[in-house]
XYZ file of C-alpha atoms in Angstrom:
337
model
C 45.372 -9.785 29.339
C 43.706 -10.223 32.718
C 39.961 -9.792 33.081
C 38.623 -6.410 34.148
C 37.480 -6.585 37.777
C 34.131 -4.798 38.122
C 32.051 -3.611 41.046
C 28.361 -2.718 40.794
C 27.020 0.181 42.880
C 23.228 0.074 42.999
C 21.125 -3.033 42.392
C 17.707 -1.387 42.135
C 15.914 -0.696 38.845
C 18.700 -0.991 36.244
C 21.417 -2.599 38.348
C 20.252 -6.212 37.767
C 20.490 -5.747 33.980
C 23.971 -4.270 34.226
C 25.125 -6.995 36.605
C 23.802 -9.734 34.332
C 25.615 -8.347 31.313
C 28.966 -7.841 33.021
C 28.656 -11.265 34.635
C 28.164 -12.855 31.203
C 31.085 -11.056 29.518
C 34.092 -13.429 29.497
C 36.560 -10.532 29.784
C 35.043 -9.139 32.985
C 34.747 -10.437 36.541
C 31.964 -9.099 38.748
C 33.708 -8.999 42.111
C 31.263 -7.090 44.303
C 27.801 -5.511 44.450
C 26.934 -2.624 46.787
C 23.466 -1.421 47.705
C 22.058 0.334 50.773
C 19.013 -1.944 50.832
C 19.481 -5.435 52.245
C 16.590 -6.823 50.202
C 18.338 -5.769 46.998
C 21.529 -7.491 48.120
C 19.597 -10.647 48.911
C 18.043 -10.563 45.465
C 21.491 -10.330 43.892
C 22.999 -12.934 46.220
C 20.409 -15.504 45.143
C 21.678 -15.220 41.545
C 25.382 -14.672 42.083
C 26.335 -16.347 45.396
C 30.088 -16.171 44.739
C 30.090 -12.344 44.552
C 30.938 -10.177 47.581
C 28.114 -7.971 48.911
C 28.151 -4.800 50.983
C 25.829 -1.973 51.986
C 28.679 0.565 51.806
C 30.211 1.213 48.380
C 33.371 2.538 50.056
C 34.266 -1.095 50.777
C 34.810 -1.558 47.030
C 37.893 0.683 47.163
C 39.881 -2.047 48.951
C 38.952 -4.952 46.686
C 41.483 -4.483 43.888
C 38.853 -3.449 41.329
C 39.582 -1.895 37.940
C 36.191 -0.290 37.373
C 32.786 0.377 38.871
C 29.309 0.709 37.408
C 27.083 3.293 39.090
C 23.349 2.653 38.874
C 21.998 4.813 41.687
C 19.559 7.780 41.809
C 20.776 10.698 39.610
C 21.434 13.067 42.527
C 24.066 10.625 43.856
C 25.950 10.193 40.570
C 28.410 13.031 41.122
C 29.612 12.291 44.670
C 29.922 8.544 44.058
C 31.652 8.907 40.679
C 34.022 11.511 42.117
C 35.120 9.222 44.964
C 35.527 6.266 42.614
C 37.724 8.234 40.205
C 39.771 9.615 43.093
C 40.391 6.034 44.192
C 41.780 5.095 40.783
C 38.717 3.358 39.328
C 37.270 3.724 35.849
C 33.577 4.582 35.911
C 30.480 3.745 33.912
C 27.649 5.887 35.279
C 24.023 5.667 34.251
C 22.407 8.686 32.596
C 22.359 11.508 33.337
C 26.030 12.019 34.130
C 25.148 14.613 36.788
C 22.319 17.025 37.554
C 24.381 20.141 36.829
C 27.087 20.941 34.295
C 29.615 22.283 36.800
C 29.715 18.907 38.546
C 29.901 17.186 35.165
C 32.906 19.269 34.143
C 34.654 18.372 37.388
C 34.164 14.660 36.679
C 35.462 14.993 33.112
C 38.560 16.842 34.334
C 39.113 14.368 37.169
C 38.926 11.374 34.810
C 41.494 13.011 32.533
C 43.797 13.788 35.476
C 43.520 10.225 36.793
C 43.851 8.789 33.278
C 40.725 6.695 33.845
C 37.743 5.876 31.657
C 34.586 7.883 32.298
C 31.596 6.630 30.320
C 27.878 7.446 30.465
C 25.112 4.894 29.920
C 23.589 6.403 26.775
C 22.403 2.959 25.739
C 20.785 4.005 22.467
C 24.180 4.936 21.035
C 24.828 1.184 21.067
C 21.499 0.245 19.477
C 21.911 -1.449 16.080
C 18.890 0.351 14.633
C 20.149 3.779 15.721
C 23.559 2.998 14.222
C 21.851 2.041 10.951
C 19.761 5.212 10.999
C 22.886 7.302 11.457
C 24.456 5.575 8.430
C 21.429 6.512 6.318
C 21.855 10.150 7.341
C 25.637 10.251 6.835
C 25.459 8.508 3.452
C 22.802 10.953 2.216
C 20.100 8.320 1.771
C 17.485 10.678 3.242
C 18.792 13.814 1.517
C 19.078 17.069 3.434
C 17.618 16.708 6.922
C 14.662 19.029 7.495
C 13.802 18.084 11.059
C 13.713 15.246 13.599
C 10.801 14.461 15.900
C 11.235 12.261 18.984
C 8.614 11.003 21.427
C 9.193 9.010 24.621
C 5.908 8.525 26.437
C 4.555 6.162 29.025
C 2.711 5.957 32.326
C 6.061 6.361 34.041
C 7.554 6.074 37.501
C 7.370 9.390 39.371
C 10.510 10.388 41.251
C 10.765 12.753 44.208
C 14.135 14.334 43.414
C 13.885 14.525 39.647
C 11.417 15.227 36.867
C 10.663 13.768 33.460
C 13.219 15.975 31.693
C 16.131 14.392 33.581
C 14.588 10.924 33.499
C 13.594 10.448 29.856
C 15.038 13.284 27.773
C 18.702 12.145 28.043
C 17.820 9.169 25.843
C 16.461 11.221 22.960
C 18.947 14.069 23.297
C 21.837 11.606 23.126
C 20.217 10.001 20.054
C 19.920 13.412 18.357
C 23.535 14.329 19.050
C 24.648 10.937 17.774
C 22.552 11.057 14.597
C 23.468 14.609 13.625
C 27.034 14.568 14.988
C 26.460 18.148 16.020
C 25.526 20.275 19.005
C 22.379 22.432 19.168
C 22.759 26.195 19.177
C 19.724 26.843 21.349
C 16.785 25.144 23.032
C 13.321 26.144 24.161
C 11.058 24.072 26.381
C 7.579 24.010 27.853
C 6.860 21.851 30.887
C 3.720 20.993 32.806
C 3.435 19.768 36.411
C 0.161 17.853 36.135
C 0.216 15.626 39.239
C 2.583 17.277 41.732
C 3.248 21.005 42.002
C 6.684 21.899 40.697
C 7.360 18.398 39.318
C 7.277 18.386 35.528
C 5.735 15.177 34.218
C 5.218 16.394 30.616
C 7.819 18.414 28.673
C 8.153 19.574 25.062
C 11.554 20.667 23.731
C 12.659 22.381 20.530
C 16.368 22.225 19.703
C 17.874 24.325 16.925
C 21.000 22.987 15.240
C 23.250 24.592 12.659
C 21.881 24.973 9.116
C 18.448 25.552 10.717
C 17.840 21.859 11.369
C 15.238 21.568 14.129
C 14.580 18.715 16.510
C 11.498 18.249 18.667
C 11.373 16.070 21.766
C 8.229 15.135 23.685
C 8.688 13.273 26.973
C 5.915 12.309 29.359
C 5.198 10.229 32.444
C 1.477 10.671 31.741
C 0.490 8.842 28.593
C -1.654 5.715 28.192
C 0.555 4.319 25.420
C 4.212 3.383 25.487
C 5.904 5.326 22.691
C 9.601 5.150 21.794
C 9.819 6.756 18.352
C 12.230 8.945 16.388
C 11.171 10.310 12.985
C 13.758 11.782 10.621
C 12.370 13.847 7.748
C 14.696 14.497 4.811
C 14.400 16.066 1.398
C 14.590 12.679 -0.344
C 13.172 10.150 2.114
C 11.834 9.810 5.638
C 12.803 7.283 8.294
C 11.152 6.104 11.491
C 12.940 4.329 14.337
C 10.336 2.673 16.566
C 11.894 0.817 19.477
C 8.648 -0.896 20.493
C 7.921 -2.177 16.981
C 9.018 -5.552 15.669
C 10.553 -3.725 12.719
C 12.812 -1.127 14.303
C 13.376 0.995 11.182
C 11.146 1.828 8.247
C 12.306 3.974 5.322
C 9.541 5.877 3.515
C 10.174 6.972 -0.056
C 7.843 9.900 0.422
C 8.284 13.626 0.090
C 7.342 16.906 -1.512
C 9.218 18.551 -4.396
C 8.577 22.247 -4.939
C 8.235 23.568 -8.498
C 11.403 25.020 -9.969
C 9.787 28.322 -10.926
C 6.299 29.851 -10.837
C 4.852 33.144 -12.020
C 1.437 32.849 -10.444
C -0.197 31.059 -7.555
C -2.076 28.839 -10.046
C 1.255 27.447 -11.205
C 2.344 26.700 -7.655
C 1.879 22.943 -7.820
C 4.046 20.737 -5.624
C 5.026 17.255 -6.691
C 4.191 14.634 -4.071
C 6.082 11.369 -3.971
C 4.441 8.223 -2.599
C 7.035 5.493 -3.035
C 7.740 2.204 -1.348
C 8.305 1.513 2.334
C 11.580 -0.298 2.954
C 12.206 -2.346 6.089
C 15.948 -3.029 6.373
C 17.168 -6.290 7.819
C 18.985 -5.288 11.009
C 20.802 -7.845 13.084
C 19.589 -7.206 16.619
C 22.195 -7.171 19.371
C 21.190 -6.256 22.916
C 22.203 -2.565 23.193
C 23.091 -2.844 26.874
C 25.337 -5.815 26.124
C 27.125 -3.769 23.452
C 27.490 -0.878 25.877
C 29.015 -3.109 28.567
C 31.366 -4.789 26.084
C 32.487 -1.354 24.890
C 33.184 -0.216 28.451
C 35.329 -3.273 29.170
C 37.221 -2.709 25.922
C 37.841 0.962 26.760
C 39.064 0.130 30.264
C 41.384 -2.540 28.869
C 42.802 -0.564 25.943
C 42.435 3.046 27.061
C 40.426 3.992 23.975
C 37.875 6.816 24.135
C 34.270 5.644 24.731
C 31.579 6.556 22.231
C 29.462 7.926 25.093
C 32.310 9.441 27.077
C 32.082 11.990 29.867
C 32.167 14.883 27.408
C 29.118 13.570 25.540
C 27.354 13.091 28.868
C 28.209 16.674 29.798
C 26.688 17.945 26.531
C 23.380 16.302 27.426
C 23.459 17.856 30.901
C 24.082 21.340 29.459
C 21.144 20.987 27.069
C 18.790 19.929 29.866
C 20.020 22.786 32.055
C 19.235 25.249 29.271
C 15.818 23.604 28.787
C 15.035 24.035 32.500
C 15.990 27.700 32.229
C 13.719 28.063 29.206
C 10.760 26.578 31.104
C 11.279 29.071 33.928
C 11.569 31.926 31.403
C 8.239 31.145 29.695
C 9.686 28.986 26.875
C 12.230 31.496 25.591
C 15.008 30.171 23.361
C 18.108 29.779 25.475
C 21.508 29.836 23.816
C 23.582 26.865 24.977
C 27.053 27.825 26.149
C 29.580 25.301 24.935
């Protein structure tokens, strides 16, 4: 089978990482890189001199490509992805898929009509530790899931046309959907514009899933410490995925068992468990490399991506509902699926 011919659109913040990975994959050929800034093209040209460069991504449509990778500002995702699909190209677009669900639905339908791959860069769905954590949940190692708490904090990069909810929350929302293999029923959110009026730099979300499982997400561009943590609390054990720790997952044999029956308050004595902490041996594979390999495989074989357009659309709908909740004073908004 011939190699998949790939074009990169956007060589700014994340584009160099994507280009490097596709360049290193034996089954893919990076044919061209497009960016509106000449200095970005020069930066890429110094590393990959044999690649074609252009400031207009429309030039890629005449280069015999099979697929493109879109790593541009979020507000440009929809128009660029739409044109690429219309020109018969499979698309890997960075998160979020779009900034509104109507546009996302149009892309999903267009990809199906064109019979092309549409995949979203939810990189954590290709993280070995997250995959292991999901196995613990599915296999019942943690018992019944009570709740999940996620925090993604840093002194982040402020953006003019977006806020922290669109920038950071897609990561944790996609992790939650992947871990629970379910969609939330409703979401409430509280956001604060600390630095610029109308630009949320700190947001708290509460997602309610079926069976009353709750998930809490805290994202912030205003925190002195870099935090990338997901805590899963179950009836039997608790697990912590910490992406900035040397040991990505720790399993805590801790919990509280309620008494079977009590007649009086004096008899209401809970049993507390303080067991061992287990650190599983996880073979680390670069998540972005796994994501890129998966995209090439899907383009070549036609298989459905793990983080396909539909999963990207789910994340967009949740964030839309969260924005509505913020404007409605943190009311719980039912998500329309």
